[in-house]
Tab-separated table of C-alpha atoms in Angstrom:
chain	number	residue	atom	x	y	z
A	2	MET	CA	9.720	7.556	5.489
A	3	ARG	CA	8.197	8.470	2.175
A	4	PRO	CA	5.161	10.325	3.562
A	5	ALA	CA	3.213	10.198	0.358
A	6	ASN	CA	3.512	6.371	0.443
A	7	ILE	CA	2.270	6.279	4.176
A	8	VAL	CA	-0.981	7.914	3.009
A	9	THR	CA	-1.560	5.049	0.693
A	10	ALA	CA	-1.018	2.594	3.580
A	11	TRP	CA	-3.844	4.476	5.473
A	12	ALA	CA	-6.096	3.738	2.438
A	13	ASP	CA	-5.407	0.025	2.865
A	14	VAL	CA	-6.579	0.032	6.431
A	15	LEU	CA	-9.547	2.168	5.646
A	16	ALA	CA	-10.651	-0.269	2.959
A	17	GLY	CA	-10.237	-3.190	5.316
A	18	PHE	CA	-12.225	-1.457	7.878
A	19	ALA	CA	-15.048	-1.083	5.366
A	20	THR	CA	-14.814	-4.788	4.481
A	21	SER	CA	-15.131	-5.622	8.260
A	22	GLY	CA	-18.644	-3.999	8.179
A	23	SER	CA	-17.630	-1.601	10.919
A	24	ILE	CA	-19.945	1.449	11.079
A	25	ILE	CA	-18.625	5.062	10.474
A	26	PHE	CA	-21.508	6.759	8.848
A	27	SER	CA	-24.878	6.207	10.513
A	28	SER	CA	-27.891	8.135	11.980
A	29	GLU	CA	-26.097	7.800	15.314
A	30	ILE	CA	-22.785	9.319	14.291
A	31	TYR	CA	-22.359	11.178	17.523
A	32	SER	CA	-23.370	8.230	19.719
A	33	GLY	CA	-20.885	6.662	22.167
A	34	GLU	CA	-21.003	3.458	20.117
A	35	THR	CA	-19.885	5.066	16.888
A	36	LEU	CA	-16.971	6.713	18.735
A	37	ILE	CA	-15.935	3.543	20.279
A	38	ASN	CA	-15.909	1.990	16.865
A	39	LEU	CA	-13.619	4.585	15.563
A	40	ILE	CA	-10.990	3.997	18.344
A	41	PRO	CA	-9.684	0.800	16.932
A	42	LEU	CA	-9.480	2.473	13.503
A	43	ILE	CA	-7.301	5.211	14.913
A	44	TRP	CA	-5.015	2.554	16.459
A	45	LEU	CA	-4.692	0.735	13.207
A	46	LEU	CA	-4.021	3.940	11.211
A	47	LEU	CA	-1.211	4.671	13.706
A	48	SER	CA	-0.061	1.015	13.366
A	49	THR	CA	0.276	1.128	9.528
A	50	THR	CA	2.089	4.539	9.839
A	51	GLY	CA	4.683	2.875	11.993
A	52	LEU	CA	4.874	-0.275	9.888
A	53	TYR	CA	5.143	1.410	6.413
A	54	GLY	CA	7.546	4.153	7.752
A	55	GLY	CA	9.741	1.624	9.522
A	56	GLY	CA	9.848	-0.613	6.505
A	57	ILE	CA	10.879	2.047	4.144
A	58	VAL	CA	13.439	3.495	6.423
A	59	PHE	CA	15.049	-0.021	6.562
A	60	ASN	CA	14.778	-0.108	2.780
A	61	ASP	CA	17.265	2.788	2.784
A	62	VAL	CA	19.420	1.185	5.433
A	63	PHE	CA	19.807	-2.027	3.593
A	64	ASP	CA	20.355	-0.151	0.242
A	65	ALA	CA	22.824	2.333	1.622
A	66	GLU	CA	25.772	0.892	-0.455
A	67	ILE	CA	23.761	0.579	-3.641
A	68	ASP	CA	22.295	4.024	-3.100
A	69	ALA	CA	25.769	5.528	-2.725
A	70	LYS	CA	26.288	4.508	-6.423
A	71	GLU	CA	22.832	4.805	-7.970
A	72	ARG	CA	21.009	7.433	-5.808
A	73	PRO	CA	23.650	9.517	-3.971
A	74	ASN	CA	20.976	12.154	-3.124
A	75	ARG	CA	19.220	9.755	-0.792
A	76	PRO	CA	19.417	10.636	2.936
A	77	ILE	CA	21.999	8.077	3.986
A	78	PRO	CA	24.642	8.383	1.150
A	79	SER	CA	24.125	12.110	0.992
A	80	GLY	CA	24.990	12.476	4.731
A	81	LYS	CA	21.682	14.017	5.652
A	82	ALA	CA	21.000	10.944	7.900
A	83	SER	CA	23.393	8.633	9.587
A	84	TYR	CA	23.161	4.877	9.042
A	85	TRP	CA	22.770	4.097	12.753
A	86	LYS	CA	20.307	6.824	13.520
A	87	ALA	CA	18.186	5.540	10.491
A	88	THR	CA	18.360	2.059	12.084
A	89	LEU	CA	17.156	3.330	15.339
A	90	LEU	CA	14.284	5.225	13.668
A	91	GLY	CA	13.196	2.205	11.686
A	92	SER	CA	13.268	0.038	14.715
A	93	LEU	CA	11.269	2.571	16.770
A	94	LEU	CA	8.619	2.826	13.909
A	95	LEU	CA	8.216	-0.941	13.551
A	96	THR	CA	7.869	-1.305	17.282
A	97	LEU	CA	5.280	1.456	17.331
A	98	GLY	CA	3.345	-0.246	14.551
A	99	VAL	CA	3.114	-3.618	16.388
A	100	LEU	CA	2.304	-2.032	19.821
A	101	ALA	CA	-0.461	0.040	18.336
A	102	ALA	CA	-2.128	-2.928	16.680
A	103	VAL	CA	-2.044	-4.807	19.933
A	104	GLN	CA	-4.350	-2.148	21.404
A	105	VAL	CA	-7.027	-3.471	19.038
A	106	SER	CA	-6.564	-7.166	19.457
A	107	TRP	CA	-3.897	-9.935	19.674
A	108	LEU	CA	-4.916	-10.894	16.131
A	109	SER	CA	-4.146	-7.363	14.920
A	110	GLY	CA	-0.926	-7.394	16.770
A	111	THR	CA	0.019	-10.762	15.186
A	112	LEU	CA	-0.709	-9.337	11.749
A	113	ALA	CA	1.254	-6.256	12.398
A	114	PHE	CA	4.234	-8.412	13.574
A	115	SER	CA	3.985	-10.445	10.401
A	116	ILE	CA	3.890	-7.368	8.267
A	117	ALA	CA	6.985	-6.060	9.905
A	118	ALA	CA	8.727	-9.378	9.652
A	119	ALA	CA	7.792	-9.567	5.888
A	120	ALA	CA	9.112	-6.067	5.365
A	121	MET	CA	12.510	-6.938	6.871
A	122	ILE	CA	12.724	-10.140	4.981
A	123	TYR	CA	12.098	-8.105	1.719
A	124	ASN	CA	14.665	-5.517	2.563
A	125	ALA	CA	17.384	-7.970	3.687
A	126	TYR	CA	16.866	-10.988	1.354
A	127	SER	CA	14.147	-11.184	-1.210
A	128	LYS	CA	14.200	-7.649	-2.642
A	129	HIS	CA	16.454	-8.659	-5.643
A	130	HIS	CA	14.792	-11.942	-6.464
A	131	PRO	CA	12.762	-11.706	-9.635
A	132	VAL	CA	9.765	-13.686	-8.231
A	133	PHE	CA	9.977	-13.687	-4.422
A	134	GLY	CA	10.828	-9.974	-4.292
A	135	PRO	CA	7.508	-8.713	-5.823
A	136	LEU	CA	5.498	-11.399	-3.962
A	137	ASN	CA	6.994	-10.420	-0.687
A	138	MET	CA	6.385	-6.763	-1.097
A	139	GLY	CA	2.760	-7.637	-2.266
A	140	ILE	CA	2.296	-9.640	0.985
A	141	CYS	CA	3.133	-6.635	3.022
A	142	ARG	CA	0.382	-4.601	1.471
A	143	GLY	CA	-2.043	-7.548	1.451
A	144	GLY	CA	-1.387	-7.834	5.165
A	145	ASN	CA	-1.927	-4.165	5.644
A	146	LEU	CA	-5.490	-4.476	4.020
A	147	LEU	CA	-6.329	-7.441	6.383
A	148	LEU	CA	-5.018	-5.409	9.318
A	149	GLY	CA	-8.014	-3.105	8.647
A	150	VAL	CA	-10.310	-6.105	8.475
A	151	SER	CA	-9.010	-7.421	11.779
A	152	VAL	CA	-11.042	-4.808	13.707
A	153	VAL	CA	-13.669	-7.584	13.470
A	154	SER	CA	-11.672	-10.867	13.903
A	155	SER	CA	-14.380	-13.054	12.543
A	156	LYS	CA	-14.246	-11.365	9.113
A	157	ILE	CA	-10.690	-12.425	8.399
A	158	PRO	CA	-11.506	-16.057	7.378
A	159	GLU	CA	-14.386	-14.689	5.201
A	160	TYR	CA	-12.581	-12.034	3.292
A	161	TRP	CA	-8.943	-13.213	3.412
A	162	PHE	CA	-8.906	-13.440	-0.397
A	163	LEU	CA	-9.103	-9.606	-0.750
A	164	ALA	CA	-5.550	-9.510	0.235
A	165	LEU	CA	-4.831	-10.950	-3.275
A	166	LEU	CA	-5.703	-7.657	-4.824
A	167	PRO	CA	-2.865	-5.587	-3.226
A	168	ILE	CA	-0.556	-8.598	-3.391
A	169	ILE	CA	-0.914	-8.706	-7.182
A	170	TYR	CA	-1.037	-4.976	-7.664
A	171	ILE	CA	2.125	-4.259	-5.669
A	172	ALA	CA	3.875	-7.186	-7.387
A	173	ALA	CA	3.132	-5.571	-10.679
A	174	ILE	CA	4.691	-2.248	-9.472
A	175	THR	CA	7.633	-4.012	-7.966
A	176	THR	CA	8.227	-5.928	-11.122
A	177	LEU	CA	8.142	-2.732	-13.265
A	178	SER	CA	10.431	-0.867	-10.949
A	179	ARG	CA	13.280	-3.282	-11.304
A	180	ASN	CA	16.384	-1.605	-12.691
A	181	GLU	CA	14.529	1.672	-13.058
A	182	VAL	CA	17.636	3.749	-12.702
A	183	ASN	CA	19.212	2.200	-15.952
A	184	GLY	CA	16.111	1.657	-17.772
A	185	GLY	CA	13.729	-1.432	-17.610
A	186	ASP	CA	13.278	-4.775	-19.215
A	187	SER	CA	10.430	-4.730	-21.626
A	188	ASN	CA	9.480	-8.251	-20.434
A	189	ASN	CA	9.055	-6.974	-17.004
A	190	SER	CA	6.793	-4.180	-18.231
A	191	VAL	CA	4.700	-6.711	-20.110
A	192	ILE	CA	4.359	-8.849	-16.970
A	193	ALA	CA	3.486	-5.834	-14.797
A	194	LEU	CA	0.791	-4.660	-17.326
A	195	LEU	CA	-0.694	-8.216	-17.196
A	196	LEU	CA	-0.759	-8.227	-13.416
A	197	ILE	CA	-2.508	-4.900	-13.395
A	198	SER	CA	-5.051	-6.095	-15.791
A	199	ILE	CA	-5.813	-9.043	-13.427
A	200	VAL	CA	-6.323	-6.655	-10.546
A	201	ILE	CA	-8.792	-4.611	-12.589
A	202	ALA	CA	-10.687	-7.803	-13.550
A	203	GLY	CA	-10.647	-8.748	-9.875
A	204	LEU	CA	-12.265	-5.400	-8.865
A	205	LEU	CA	-14.870	-5.982	-11.634
A	206	GLY	CA	-15.478	-9.524	-10.065
A	207	LEU	CA	-15.884	-7.758	-6.670
A	208	CYS	CA	-18.639	-5.677	-8.311
A	209	LEU	CA	-20.362	-8.869	-9.159
A	210	LEU	CA	-20.016	-10.154	-5.550
A	211	ASN	CA	-21.781	-7.086	-4.287
A	212	LYS	CA	-24.281	-6.457	-7.079
A	213	ASN	CA	-26.013	-3.574	-5.310
A	214	HIS	CA	-22.783	-1.538	-5.442
A	215	LEU	CA	-22.079	-2.207	-9.083
A	216	LEU	CA	-22.870	1.332	-10.481
A	217	THR	CA	-21.182	2.856	-7.500
A	218	VAL	CA	-17.890	0.961	-8.081
A	219	LEU	CA	-17.616	1.407	-11.833
A	220	PRO	CA	-16.321	5.024	-11.800
A	221	PHE	CA	-13.525	4.137	-9.346
A	222	ILE	CA	-12.449	1.288	-11.691
A	223	ALA	CA	-12.475	3.654	-14.641
A	224	LEU	CA	-10.327	6.158	-12.784
A	225	LEU	CA	-7.884	3.441	-11.773
A	226	SER	CA	-7.628	2.250	-15.515
A	227	VAL	CA	-6.865	5.749	-16.769
A	228	ARG	CA	-4.348	6.534	-14.136
A	229	VAL	CA	-2.388	3.268	-14.372
A	230	LEU	CA	-2.790	1.664	-17.684
A	231	ILE	CA	-1.645	4.711	-19.741
A	232	PRO	CA	1.823	5.125	-17.995
A	233	PHE	CA	2.239	1.358	-17.834
A	234	VAL	CA	1.589	0.965	-21.454
A	235	LYS	CA	3.977	3.747	-22.376
A	236	ALA	CA	6.669	2.184	-20.121
A	237	MET	CA	6.190	-1.134	-21.991
A	238	HIS	CA	6.770	0.495	-25.272
A	239	GLN	CA	9.513	2.801	-24.003
A	240	PRO	CA	11.270	1.357	-21.113
A	241	THR	CA	13.392	4.485	-20.241
A	242	PRO	CA	14.187	5.314	-16.692
A	243	GLU	CA	11.851	8.455	-16.622
A	244	ASN	CA	8.796	6.492	-18.219
A	245	ILE	CA	9.421	3.664	-15.712
A	246	GLN	CA	9.630	6.152	-12.705
A	247	ILE	CA	6.545	7.932	-13.879
A	248	ALA	CA	4.608	4.679	-14.127
A	249	VAL	CA	5.740	3.308	-10.823
A	250	LYS	CA	4.927	6.560	-9.096
A	251	ALA	CA	1.441	6.580	-10.634
A	252	GLY	CA	1.022	2.912	-9.556
A	253	VAL	CA	2.033	3.548	-5.897
A	254	LEU	CA	-0.214	6.637	-5.522
A	255	SER	CA	-3.157	4.811	-7.369
A	256	LEU	CA	-3.259	2.096	-4.834
A	257	ILE	CA	-5.507	4.585	-3.003
A	258	VAL	CA	-7.945	4.216	-5.903
A	259	VAL	CA	-7.813	0.435	-5.653
A	260	ASP	CA	-8.613	0.761	-1.859
A	261	ALA	CA	-11.366	3.254	-2.632
A	262	THR	CA	-12.948	0.762	-5.045
A	263	VAL	CA	-12.899	-1.867	-2.318
A	264	ALA	CA	-14.314	0.657	0.261
A	265	ALA	CA	-17.121	1.718	-2.051
A	266	SER	CA	-17.989	-1.932	-2.752
A	267	PHE	CA	-18.250	-2.883	0.865
A	268	GLY	CA	-19.244	0.432	2.295
A	269	SER	CA	-20.852	3.265	0.294
A	270	LEU	CA	-20.095	5.837	-2.342
A	271	LEU	CA	-19.497	8.399	0.491
A	272	TYR	CA	-16.997	6.088	2.191
A	273	GLY	CA	-15.291	5.301	-1.101
A	274	LEU	CA	-15.012	9.142	-1.849
A	275	LEU	CA	-13.631	9.517	1.673
A	276	VAL	CA	-10.812	7.026	0.988
A	277	LEU	CA	-10.306	8.558	-2.559
A	278	SER	CA	-9.809	11.990	-0.896
A	279	LEU	CA	-6.435	10.707	0.289
A	280	LEU	CA	-5.187	10.787	-3.230
A	281	PRO	CA	-4.694	14.478	-3.622
A	282	ILE	CA	-3.040	14.536	-0.176
A	283	SER	CA	-0.626	11.775	-1.331
A	284	MET	CA	0.010	13.557	-4.702
A	285	LEU	CA	0.768	16.770	-2.953
A	286	LEU	CA	3.263	14.998	-0.606
A	287	ALA	CA	4.785	13.286	-3.625
A	288	GLN	CA	5.741	16.795	-4.906
A	289	ILE	CA	7.876	17.239	-1.798
A	290	PHE	CA	9.047	13.756	-0.889
A	291	SER	CA	10.431	10.877	-2.896
A	292	VAL	CA	7.972	8.057	-3.799
A	293	THR	CA	10.320	5.545	-5.485
C-alpha cells in the first residue's frame, strides 16, 4: 500500500480543501460550525487513503510477472502476499475510497470513482506507454487535489486548472522512473526536469494570482526547488538506477511541498506549515516501506 505515498495523497486533499475556502483555523475553532466543516475533510482523507492504497496494490497485482524478474523482493513474487488476496485488498480499498467520498457529495463520489477508474486504466493499459502513462498517473493526482476542492462544489469550475500542477509534476516523476531498474534514458531525465521547472513556474504564477500571499509562499517554493532540482539534475547527468531511484523518491515525497505551497497560497502560513508537517511523517515511513 506504500504508506509513505498515502501521506502525500492526504496533502493533495488538504491543499484542495484550502483552495475551496473551507475554514479550519478561526476564532470559533471550537464552534459547532467549524467541527461540521471538518467532517467532510475526514471523509475525504479516508477516501484518498482507499483510492491511493487500492491503486498501488493493483499496481503490484498487474506487475506480478514483471516484478518476479525485476523486483523479486516485492510482496507478491516473494510469496509474502498472494495474488488473489492482494486483488481482494485492492478492491476493498478502492470501494472504501468511493463510498467515503459519497458521504460528502455525489460530486465527490463521482470524482473518487473517476480516480479509481484512472488508476485501474493506468495499471492495466497505459503504464508502459511513453506519453499516456505519465499523463494518466498525473490525472490521478490532479483528480485527488480536486477531491479536496469538491467539499465546496461550486469551486471546482473556478479552480479546476490547479489540477494541472500535480498532473505535470507526477508526469515528470513517472517519466523519470521509466526503466529505473536498468538505468534510465537521459532524454527522459531532460523531459522530467523540464516538467518540474514548469511546475515551479506555475507555483510562482500562483503567487501572482494571490499577491497578498507572495512572501508567504516563496519559502515553500525555495524548499521544493532544493529538494527536487538537485537530485533530478544529478539523474540527468548520471542516469544510474541508484540516482534515478533517489530522484524519484525525492520527487514523490516532495509532492507534499507542492501541496503545502498551494495550501499556503489559498489558506495561510499556518495552514501551509500544517500540510508541510506531513513531510517528515512521510520520510519516516519511507525508511520502513518502499516508495518506488
